[in-house]
Amino acid sequence: IVAELEKWYIFPNRYKAIADRCAELQSELSEAVEQIKAGIPERPRGWNKRANEQWSKRRSRLTNSLVATSVQLSVLTPIMFESFIGLITAVLMRPNVRRNRRLADAFRRSALDVKIYDLATRCQGFARPIEESNPIMRRYWSVVNERNDIVHGNVDPVRDVLEVVYFKGKTPIFPKGGDAIEEFFDSLIKQYAPEKVHKNYLLAHELIIEILNHMIVPVKNSMLTLMDDSQPGWDDKRGKSGMLFPDFVGSFHLPGTRYDTDLRPSAQ
């Protein structure tokens, strides 16, 4: 009986999970940037302790939100893109490549740029390959390099400078005047560059769209549908993927009917 049935494997769509989280972070980051652009009241002057504490807490909350979302989105954006490539590899890999375990593993583990250039030869559904000279691809690579610097903790004291300070003996002398506390908050914003993080996030989506546009139309439409399914299915016998269930669950119960969860073993 089982042999007559279609066997589908339900697998996780990691791209959707990460993309949804990135969208949430991008929304939070945009909100924080808008609040900063709208302007925060200047720090109270004088000795009003309560007013100064309230201002400091408000500014700290906004800065912490901006820093946290910037760091998370910077790290997750390239992972989101690589998960998209992984989804393509999972469902569009050519049968002859999939059957050759060593060839399939080598393709999955190849460097990201090599894998992208090989998509048209190793996967079905591409009308043309992604060229090495593709301008969007070339621009995106800076996003990957920045992510690697964050993950590996790479920092250059001169390249990544936030500000310059001189010392005369033990007295610090700053190139420009201003409130030291406000300058500190401004340096944090400069350090985590929220507008650049937002730009990189959009660039990742731009490259995703570029790769989809290299596919033939039916395959592109199928991928767009699959990308939005959190738990797609895979028929290994036919090498076919698809959406198995809608994004909602329906349930009805008949009065007086006992269901499996209501049944208990007999005392015997």
CSV table of C-alpha atoms in Angstrom, one decimal:
chain,number,residue,atom,x,y,z
A,1,ILE,CA,0.0,0.0,0.0
A,2,VAL,CA,2.8,2.4,0.9
A,3,ALA,CA,4.5,1.8,-2.4
A,4,GLU,CA,1.5,3.2,-4.2
A,5,LEU,CA,1.6,6.4,-2.2
A,6,GLU,CA,3.7,9.6,-3.0
A,7,LYS,CA,6.4,10.0,-0.4
A,8,TRP,CA,7.3,13.6,0.4
A,9,TYR,CA,10.0,14.8,2.7
A,10,ILE,CA,9.2,18.0,4.6
A,11,PHE,CA,12.3,20.1,5.1
A,12,PRO,CA,13.0,23.5,6.7
A,13,ASN,CA,13.2,26.6,4.6
A,14,ARG,CA,16.1,28.3,6.4
A,15,TYR,CA,16.1,31.2,3.9
A,16,LYS,CA,12.6,32.2,4.9
A,17,ALA,CA,13.3,32.0,8.6
A,18,ILE,CA,16.4,34.2,8.3
A,19,ALA,CA,14.8,36.6,5.8
A,20,ASP,CA,11.8,37.1,8.1
A,21,ARG,CA,14.2,38.0,11.0
A,22,CYS,CA,16.2,40.3,8.7
A,23,ALA,CA,13.0,42.1,7.7
A,24,GLU,CA,12.1,42.6,11.4
A,25,LEU,CA,15.6,44.0,12.1
A,26,GLN,CA,15.5,46.3,9.1
A,27,SER,CA,12.2,47.7,10.3
A,28,GLU,CA,13.6,48.3,13.8
A,29,LEU,CA,16.7,49.9,12.4
A,30,SER,CA,14.7,52.2,10.1
A,31,GLU,CA,12.6,53.3,13.0
A,32,ALA,CA,15.7,54.1,15.2
A,33,VAL,CA,17.3,56.0,12.3
A,34,GLU,CA,14.1,58.0,11.8
A,35,GLN,CA,14.0,58.9,15.5
A,36,ILE,CA,17.5,60.1,15.3
A,37,LYS,CA,16.8,62.2,12.2
A,38,ALA,CA,13.8,63.7,13.8
A,39,GLY,CA,16.1,64.9,16.5
A,40,ILE,CA,16.4,64.2,20.2
A,41,PRO,CA,16.1,67.1,22.7
A,42,GLU,CA,19.5,68.5,23.6
A,43,ARG,CA,21.0,67.3,26.9
A,44,PRO,CA,19.6,69.4,29.8
A,45,ARG,CA,22.0,72.0,31.1
A,46,GLY,CA,22.6,72.8,34.7
A,47,TRP,CA,22.3,70.6,37.8
A,48,ASN,CA,18.9,69.1,37.3
A,49,LYS,CA,19.8,65.5,38.1
A,50,ARG,CA,16.4,64.0,37.2
A,51,ALA,CA,16.2,65.7,33.8
A,52,ASN,CA,19.8,64.6,33.0
A,53,GLU,CA,19.0,61.0,34.0
A,54,GLN,CA,15.9,60.9,31.9
A,55,TRP,CA,17.7,62.3,28.9
A,56,SER,CA,20.6,59.8,29.3
A,57,LYS,CA,18.2,56.8,29.6
A,58,ARG,CA,16.2,57.9,26.5
A,59,ARG,CA,19.4,58.4,24.4
A,60,SER,CA,20.9,55.1,25.7
A,61,ARG,CA,17.8,53.1,24.8
A,62,LEU,CA,17.8,54.5,21.3
A,63,THR,CA,21.5,54.0,20.8
A,64,ASN,CA,21.4,50.4,22.2
A,65,SER,CA,18.5,49.6,19.8
A,66,LEU,CA,20.5,51.0,16.9
A,67,VAL,CA,23.7,49.2,17.8
A,68,ALA,CA,22.0,45.9,18.4
A,69,THR,CA,20.0,45.9,15.2
A,70,SER,CA,22.9,47.1,13.1
A,71,VAL,CA,25.2,44.3,14.3
A,72,GLN,CA,22.6,41.6,13.9
A,73,LEU,CA,21.5,42.7,10.5
A,74,SER,CA,25.2,43.1,9.3
A,75,VAL,CA,25.9,39.5,10.2
A,76,LEU,CA,22.6,38.0,9.1
A,77,THR,CA,22.3,39.7,5.7
A,78,PRO,CA,25.0,37.6,4.0
A,79,ILE,CA,23.7,34.5,5.8
A,80,MET,CA,20.2,35.2,4.3
A,81,PHE,CA,21.7,35.4,0.8
A,82,GLU,CA,23.7,32.2,1.3
A,83,SER,CA,20.5,30.5,2.5
A,84,PHE,CA,18.8,31.6,-0.7
A,85,ILE,CA,21.7,30.0,-2.7
A,86,GLY,CA,21.3,26.9,-0.6
A,87,LEU,CA,17.6,26.7,-1.3
A,88,ILE,CA,18.3,26.9,-5.1
A,89,THR,CA,20.9,24.2,-4.7
A,90,ALA,CA,18.6,21.9,-2.7
A,91,VAL,CA,15.7,21.9,-5.2
A,92,LEU,CA,17.2,22.7,-8.6
A,93,MET,CA,20.4,20.6,-8.6
A,94,ARG,CA,20.5,18.6,-11.8
A,95,PRO,CA,19.8,14.9,-11.4
A,96,ASN,CA,23.2,13.8,-12.7
A,97,VAL,CA,24.9,16.0,-10.2
A,98,ARG,CA,22.7,14.9,-7.3
A,99,ARG,CA,23.3,11.2,-8.1
A,100,ASN,CA,27.1,11.8,-7.9
A,101,ARG,CA,27.6,12.3,-4.2
A,102,ARG,CA,31.2,13.6,-4.5
A,103,LEU,CA,30.2,16.0,-7.2
A,104,ALA,CA,27.2,17.2,-5.3
A,105,ASP,CA,29.1,17.7,-2.1
A,106,ALA,CA,31.9,19.5,-3.9
A,107,PHE,CA,29.3,21.9,-5.4
A,108,ARG,CA,27.6,22.6,-2.1
A,109,ARG,CA,30.9,23.3,-0.3
A,110,SER,CA,32.5,25.3,-3.1
A,111,ALA,CA,33.3,29.0,-2.4
A,112,LEU,CA,30.3,31.3,-2.7
A,113,ASP,CA,31.4,33.1,-5.8
A,114,VAL,CA,32.3,29.8,-7.6
A,115,LYS,CA,28.9,28.3,-6.6
A,116,ILE,CA,27.1,31.3,-8.0
A,117,TYR,CA,29.0,31.2,-11.3
A,118,ASP,CA,28.2,27.4,-11.5
A,119,LEU,CA,24.5,27.6,-10.9
A,120,ALA,CA,23.6,27.5,-14.5
A,121,THR,CA,25.7,24.4,-15.1
A,122,ARG,CA,24.9,22.5,-11.9
A,123,CYS,CA,21.2,23.5,-11.5
A,124,GLN,CA,18.2,23.3,-13.8
A,125,GLY,CA,16.0,26.2,-14.8
A,126,PHE,CA,18.6,28.8,-15.7
A,127,ALA,CA,18.3,30.6,-19.0
A,128,ARG,CA,21.9,32.0,-18.8
A,129,PRO,CA,24.8,32.0,-16.3
A,130,ILE,CA,25.7,34.7,-13.9
A,131,GLU,CA,28.8,36.3,-15.3
A,132,GLU,CA,31.9,37.2,-13.2
A,133,SER,CA,31.6,40.8,-14.5
A,134,ASN,CA,28.0,41.2,-13.2
A,135,PRO,CA,28.0,44.7,-11.6
A,136,ILE,CA,25.6,43.7,-8.8
A,137,MET,CA,27.6,40.7,-7.9
A,138,ARG,CA,30.8,42.8,-7.8
A,139,ARG,CA,29.1,45.4,-5.5
A,140,TYR,CA,27.7,42.7,-3.2
A,141,TRP,CA,31.2,41.3,-2.4
A,142,SER,CA,32.0,44.2,-0.1
A,143,VAL,CA,29.0,43.1,2.1
A,144,VAL,CA,30.6,39.7,2.4
A,145,ASN,CA,34.0,41.2,3.3
A,146,GLU,CA,32.4,43.4,6.0
A,147,ARG,CA,30.5,40.4,7.5
A,148,ASN,CA,33.8,38.5,7.6
A,149,ASP,CA,35.5,41.3,9.5
A,150,ILE,CA,32.7,41.3,12.1
A,151,VAL,CA,32.7,37.5,12.5
A,152,HIS,CA,36.5,37.3,12.8
A,153,GLY,CA,36.9,40.4,14.8
A,154,ASN,CA,39.1,42.1,12.3
A,155,VAL,CA,39.8,45.8,12.9
A,156,ASP,CA,42.3,48.3,11.6
A,157,PRO,CA,42.9,51.1,14.1
A,158,VAL,CA,43.5,53.7,11.3
A,159,ARG,CA,41.0,52.5,8.7
A,160,ASP,CA,38.2,52.1,11.3
A,161,VAL,CA,38.9,55.3,13.2
A,162,LEU,CA,36.0,56.9,15.0
A,163,GLU,CA,37.7,60.1,16.1
A,164,VAL,CA,41.1,61.6,16.8
A,165,VAL,CA,42.3,62.9,20.2
A,166,TYR,CA,45.6,64.6,21.2
A,167,PHE,CA,47.2,64.7,24.6
A,168,LYS,CA,49.2,67.3,26.3
A,169,GLY,CA,50.6,65.5,29.2
A,170,LYS,CA,47.5,63.9,30.7
A,171,THR,CA,45.1,66.5,29.3
A,172,PRO,CA,43.0,65.3,26.3
A,173,ILE,CA,42.6,67.9,23.4
A,174,PHE,CA,39.9,67.1,20.9
A,175,PRO,CA,40.0,68.6,17.3
A,176,LYS,CA,36.5,70.1,17.7
A,177,GLY,CA,34.6,71.4,20.6
A,178,GLY,CA,31.3,70.1,21.8
A,179,ASP,CA,29.5,68.1,24.5
A,180,ALA,CA,31.6,65.1,25.3
A,181,ILE,CA,28.6,62.9,26.1
A,182,GLU,CA,26.7,63.8,22.9
A,183,GLU,CA,29.9,63.3,20.9
A,184,PHE,CA,30.2,59.8,22.4
A,185,PHE,CA,26.7,58.9,21.3
A,186,ASP,CA,27.5,60.3,17.8
A,187,SER,CA,30.6,58.2,17.6
A,188,LEU,CA,28.6,55.0,18.3
A,189,ILE,CA,26.3,55.9,15.4
A,190,LYS,CA,29.3,56.4,13.2
A,191,GLN,CA,30.8,53.1,14.3
A,192,TYR,CA,27.8,51.0,13.5
A,193,ALA,CA,26.8,52.9,10.3
A,194,PRO,CA,23.1,52.1,10.3
A,195,GLU,CA,22.5,53.7,6.9
A,196,LYS,CA,25.3,51.5,5.3
A,197,VAL,CA,23.8,48.4,7.0
A,198,HIS,CA,20.4,49.2,5.4
A,199,LYS,CA,22.1,49.8,2.0
A,200,ASN,CA,23.8,46.4,2.2
A,201,TYR,CA,20.5,44.7,3.1
A,202,LEU,CA,18.9,46.1,0.0
A,203,LEU,CA,21.9,45.1,-2.1
A,204,ALA,CA,21.5,41.5,-1.0
A,205,HIS,CA,17.9,41.5,-2.1
A,206,GLU,CA,19.0,43.2,-5.4
A,207,LEU,CA,21.4,40.3,-6.1
A,208,ILE,CA,18.7,37.7,-5.2
A,209,ILE,CA,16.4,39.3,-7.8
A,210,GLU,CA,19.2,39.4,-10.3
A,211,ILE,CA,19.8,35.6,-9.9
A,212,LEU,CA,16.0,34.9,-10.2
A,213,ASN,CA,16.0,37.0,-13.4
A,214,HIS,CA,18.6,34.6,-14.9
A,215,MET,CA,16.1,31.7,-14.6
A,216,ILE,CA,13.4,30.8,-17.1
A,217,VAL,CA,10.0,32.3,-16.1
A,218,PRO,CA,8.2,29.1,-14.9
A,219,VAL,CA,11.2,28.1,-12.7
A,220,LYS,CA,11.5,31.7,-11.4
A,221,ASN,CA,7.8,31.8,-10.4
A,222,SER,CA,8.1,28.4,-8.7
A,223,MET,CA,11.1,29.6,-6.7
A,224,LEU,CA,9.3,32.8,-5.6
A,225,THR,CA,6.5,30.6,-4.3
A,226,LEU,CA,8.8,28.2,-2.6
A,227,MET,CA,10.8,31.0,-1.0
A,228,ASP,CA,7.7,32.0,1.0
A,229,ASP,CA,6.9,28.5,2.3
A,230,SER,CA,8.4,27.8,5.7
A,231,GLN,CA,8.1,24.0,5.3
A,232,PRO,CA,8.3,22.9,1.6
A,233,GLY,CA,8.3,19.3,0.5
A,234,TRP,CA,10.6,17.2,-1.6
A,235,ASP,CA,9.7,14.1,-3.6
A,236,ASP,CA,13.0,12.3,-3.8
A,237,LYS,CA,11.8,9.7,-6.2
A,238,ARG,CA,10.8,12.2,-8.9
A,239,GLY,CA,13.3,14.9,-7.9
A,240,LYS,CA,10.4,17.4,-7.4
A,241,SER,CA,9.8,20.1,-4.8
A,242,GLY,CA,6.6,21.8,-3.9
A,243,MET,CA,4.3,23.5,-1.4
A,244,LEU,CA,2.4,20.8,0.4
A,245,PHE,CA,0.2,22.8,2.8
A,246,PRO,CA,-1.4,26.3,2.9
A,247,ASP,CA,-0.1,28.9,5.3
A,248,PHE,CA,-3.2,28.3,7.6
A,249,VAL,CA,-4.6,25.4,9.5
A,250,GLY,CA,-8.2,24.4,9.7
A,251,SER,CA,-9.8,22.3,12.3
A,252,PHE,CA,-13.3,21.1,13.2
A,253,HIS,CA,-14.7,18.9,16.0
A,254,LEU,CA,-17.8,16.8,16.2
A,255,PRO,CA,-19.6,17.0,19.6
A,256,GLY,CA,-19.3,13.9,21.7
A,257,THR,CA,-16.6,12.3,19.5
A,258,ARG,CA,-13.5,11.1,21.3
A,259,TYR,CA,-10.2,11.7,19.4
A,260,ASP,CA,-6.9,10.0,19.7
A,261,THR,CA,-5.7,12.5,22.4
A,262,ASP,CA,-8.7,11.6,24.5
A,263,LEU,CA,-8.1,7.8,24.4
A,264,ARG,CA,-6.4,6.1,27.3
A,265,PRO,CA,-5.2,2.5,27.7
A,266,SER,CA,-7.7,0.2,29.4
A,267,ALA,CA,-7.0,-1.0,33.0
A,268,GLN,CA,-6.3,-4.5,31.7
